[in-house]
Amino acid sequence: MTSVNLQSIAVCPHIIRLKNEWRQHNVAVLRGLDKVTGRVSTFKVMLGNVAYFGTFKIRVDTCQDLPPTLPPESAAFLHIEDQLPDEETHDVFNGWMFASSVSLHAVEHSVYSVWLMSCRSDFIDD
């Protein structure tokens, strides 16, 4: 598992200013959209584990959020690969995704969209 630290990114000043406030969690809650069928799925991924959505293989390296006393924000470092049948795997996304700014770091794909909903410390279903 790759160790990633929010201190190394420069997204916007208010996030960097709060770098010492981020809380680490071990589960990322993601949402995926199949643009062909219109199906929306919500799924959870433990840090370091892999989840599959359509032809996507999704790994979460870290998932962090701000405490409730600060403006709401969750951030995750994701690695998403696309594996079509009988073809080589290719990278679709590798970087930070922010729950409050889906379009800031969006997954660009003709069939699927994936975005971060939140970070949690447990895998319990709602």
Short mmCIF file of C-alpha atoms in Angstrom, two decimals:
data_model
loop_
_atom_site.label_atom_id
_atom_site.label_comp_id
_atom_site.label_asym_id
_atom_site.label_seq_id
_atom_site.Cartn_x
_atom_site.Cartn_y
_atom_site.Cartn_z
CA MET A 1 0.00 0.00 0.00
CA THR A 2 1.31 3.44 -0.92
CA SER A 3 1.53 5.98 1.87
CA VAL A 4 0.04 9.27 0.77
CA ASN A 5 -0.08 12.49 2.73
CA LEU A 6 -2.34 15.47 2.06
CA GLN A 7 0.54 17.76 3.02
CA SER A 8 2.13 17.04 -0.38
CA ILE A 9 -0.70 18.47 -2.49
CA ALA A 10 -1.58 22.05 -3.25
CA VAL A 11 -5.25 21.99 -4.20
CA CYS A 12 -6.54 25.13 -2.55
CA PRO A 13 -5.38 27.30 0.34
CA HIS A 14 -8.15 26.39 2.81
CA ILE A 15 -7.37 22.67 2.47
CA ILE A 16 -3.61 23.15 2.94
CA ARG A 17 -4.22 25.42 5.93
CA LEU A 18 -6.19 22.58 7.55
CA LYS A 19 -3.58 19.89 6.79
CA ASN A 20 -3.13 18.97 10.45
CA GLU A 21 -6.88 18.60 10.99
CA TRP A 22 -7.47 15.65 8.61
CA ARG A 23 -8.67 12.41 10.23
CA GLN A 24 -7.68 9.05 8.72
CA HIS A 25 -10.40 6.45 8.07
CA ASN A 26 -10.19 2.90 6.76
CA VAL A 27 -13.25 2.78 4.46
CA ALA A 28 -14.12 4.91 1.42
CA VAL A 29 -17.76 5.16 0.35
CA LEU A 30 -17.91 5.54 -3.42
CA ARG A 31 -20.75 5.93 -5.89
CA GLY A 32 -20.65 4.70 -9.45
CA LEU A 33 -22.84 5.43 -12.46
CA ASP A 34 -23.23 3.13 -15.46
CA LYS A 35 -24.06 5.67 -18.17
CA VAL A 36 -25.50 3.02 -20.50
CA THR A 37 -28.05 1.52 -18.11
CA GLY A 38 -28.46 4.52 -15.81
CA ARG A 39 -27.73 2.27 -12.81
CA VAL A 40 -26.25 4.05 -9.78
CA SER A 41 -24.43 1.93 -7.18
CA THR A 42 -22.99 2.87 -3.81
CA PHE A 43 -20.17 0.67 -2.54
CA LYS A 44 -17.52 0.64 0.18
CA VAL A 45 -13.83 -0.10 -0.22
CA MET A 46 -11.44 -0.85 2.63
CA LEU A 47 -8.03 0.85 2.36
CA GLY A 48 -5.62 -1.23 0.30
CA ASN A 49 -8.40 -3.47 -1.01
CA VAL A 50 -9.87 -3.57 -4.50
CA ALA A 51 -13.49 -3.11 -5.59
CA TYR A 52 -14.92 -3.74 -9.02
CA PHE A 53 -17.51 -1.60 -10.77
CA GLY A 54 -18.26 -2.62 -14.35
CA THR A 55 -14.88 -2.96 -16.02
CA PHE A 56 -13.22 -0.73 -13.39
CA LYS A 57 -10.82 -2.05 -10.78
CA ILE A 58 -10.70 0.51 -7.93
CA ARG A 59 -8.09 0.68 -5.14
CA VAL A 60 -8.21 3.18 -2.27
CA ASP A 61 -4.86 4.14 -0.75
CA THR A 62 -6.11 6.61 1.85
CA CYS A 63 -9.38 8.20 2.89
CA GLN A 64 -9.52 11.24 5.17
CA ASP A 65 -12.04 13.81 6.31
CA LEU A 66 -12.23 16.95 8.38
CA PRO A 67 -13.72 16.94 11.90
CA PRO A 68 -17.34 18.11 12.33
CA THR A 69 -16.20 21.49 13.69
CA LEU A 70 -14.77 22.41 10.25
CA PRO A 71 -16.42 22.72 6.82
CA PRO A 72 -17.41 19.23 5.59
CA GLU A 73 -14.88 17.59 3.29
CA SER A 74 -13.67 14.07 2.52
CA ALA A 75 -10.67 13.23 0.35
CA ALA A 76 -9.38 9.91 -0.95
CA PHE A 77 -6.41 8.87 -3.04
CA LEU A 78 -7.74 6.43 -5.66
CA HIS A 79 -6.22 4.29 -8.37
CA ILE A 80 -8.73 3.20 -11.04
CA GLU A 81 -7.90 0.85 -13.90
CA ASP A 82 -10.12 -0.23 -16.79
CA GLN A 83 -9.96 -3.91 -17.78
CA LEU A 84 -11.92 -4.71 -20.92
CA PRO A 85 -12.24 -8.40 -21.87
CA ASP A 86 -9.23 -9.68 -23.82
CA GLU A 87 -7.43 -6.32 -23.57
CA GLU A 88 -4.63 -4.94 -21.44
CA THR A 89 -5.48 -3.00 -18.30
CA HIS A 90 -5.01 0.75 -18.58
CA ASP A 91 -5.09 3.52 -15.98
CA VAL A 92 -8.20 5.70 -15.94
CA PHE A 93 -7.56 7.72 -12.78
CA ASN A 94 -4.75 8.01 -10.26
CA GLY A 95 -5.00 10.83 -7.75
CA TRP A 96 -6.99 12.69 -5.13
CA MET A 97 -10.76 12.83 -5.27
CA PHE A 98 -12.76 15.24 -3.10
CA ALA A 99 -16.37 14.59 -2.07
CA SER A 100 -17.35 18.26 -2.22
CA SER A 101 -15.77 18.85 -5.65
CA VAL A 102 -16.70 15.92 -7.86
CA SER A 103 -15.78 17.77 -11.04
CA LEU A 104 -12.37 18.86 -9.71
CA HIS A 105 -10.90 15.39 -10.21
CA ALA A 106 -13.46 13.46 -12.24
CA VAL A 107 -13.06 10.06 -13.83
CA GLU A 108 -13.21 10.62 -17.59
CA HIS A 109 -14.78 7.52 -19.17
CA SER A 110 -17.44 6.95 -21.82
CA VAL A 111 -19.39 4.29 -19.86
CA TYR A 112 -18.69 4.75 -16.13
CA SER A 113 -18.37 7.56 -13.60
CA VAL A 114 -17.09 7.08 -10.05
CA TRP A 115 -16.98 9.63 -7.27
CA LEU A 116 -16.23 9.81 -3.54
CA MET A 117 -19.16 10.17 -1.16
CA SER A 118 -17.44 9.99 2.26
CA CYS A 119 -14.88 8.28 4.47
CA ARG A 120 -15.68 6.05 7.44
CA SER A 121 -13.95 4.08 10.12
CA ASP A 122 -16.18 1.01 9.79
CA PHE A 123 -17.71 -1.22 7.15
CA ILE A 124 -21.17 -1.47 8.75
CA ASP A 125 -24.12 -1.11 6.37
CA ASP A 126 -26.48 1.82 6.87
#
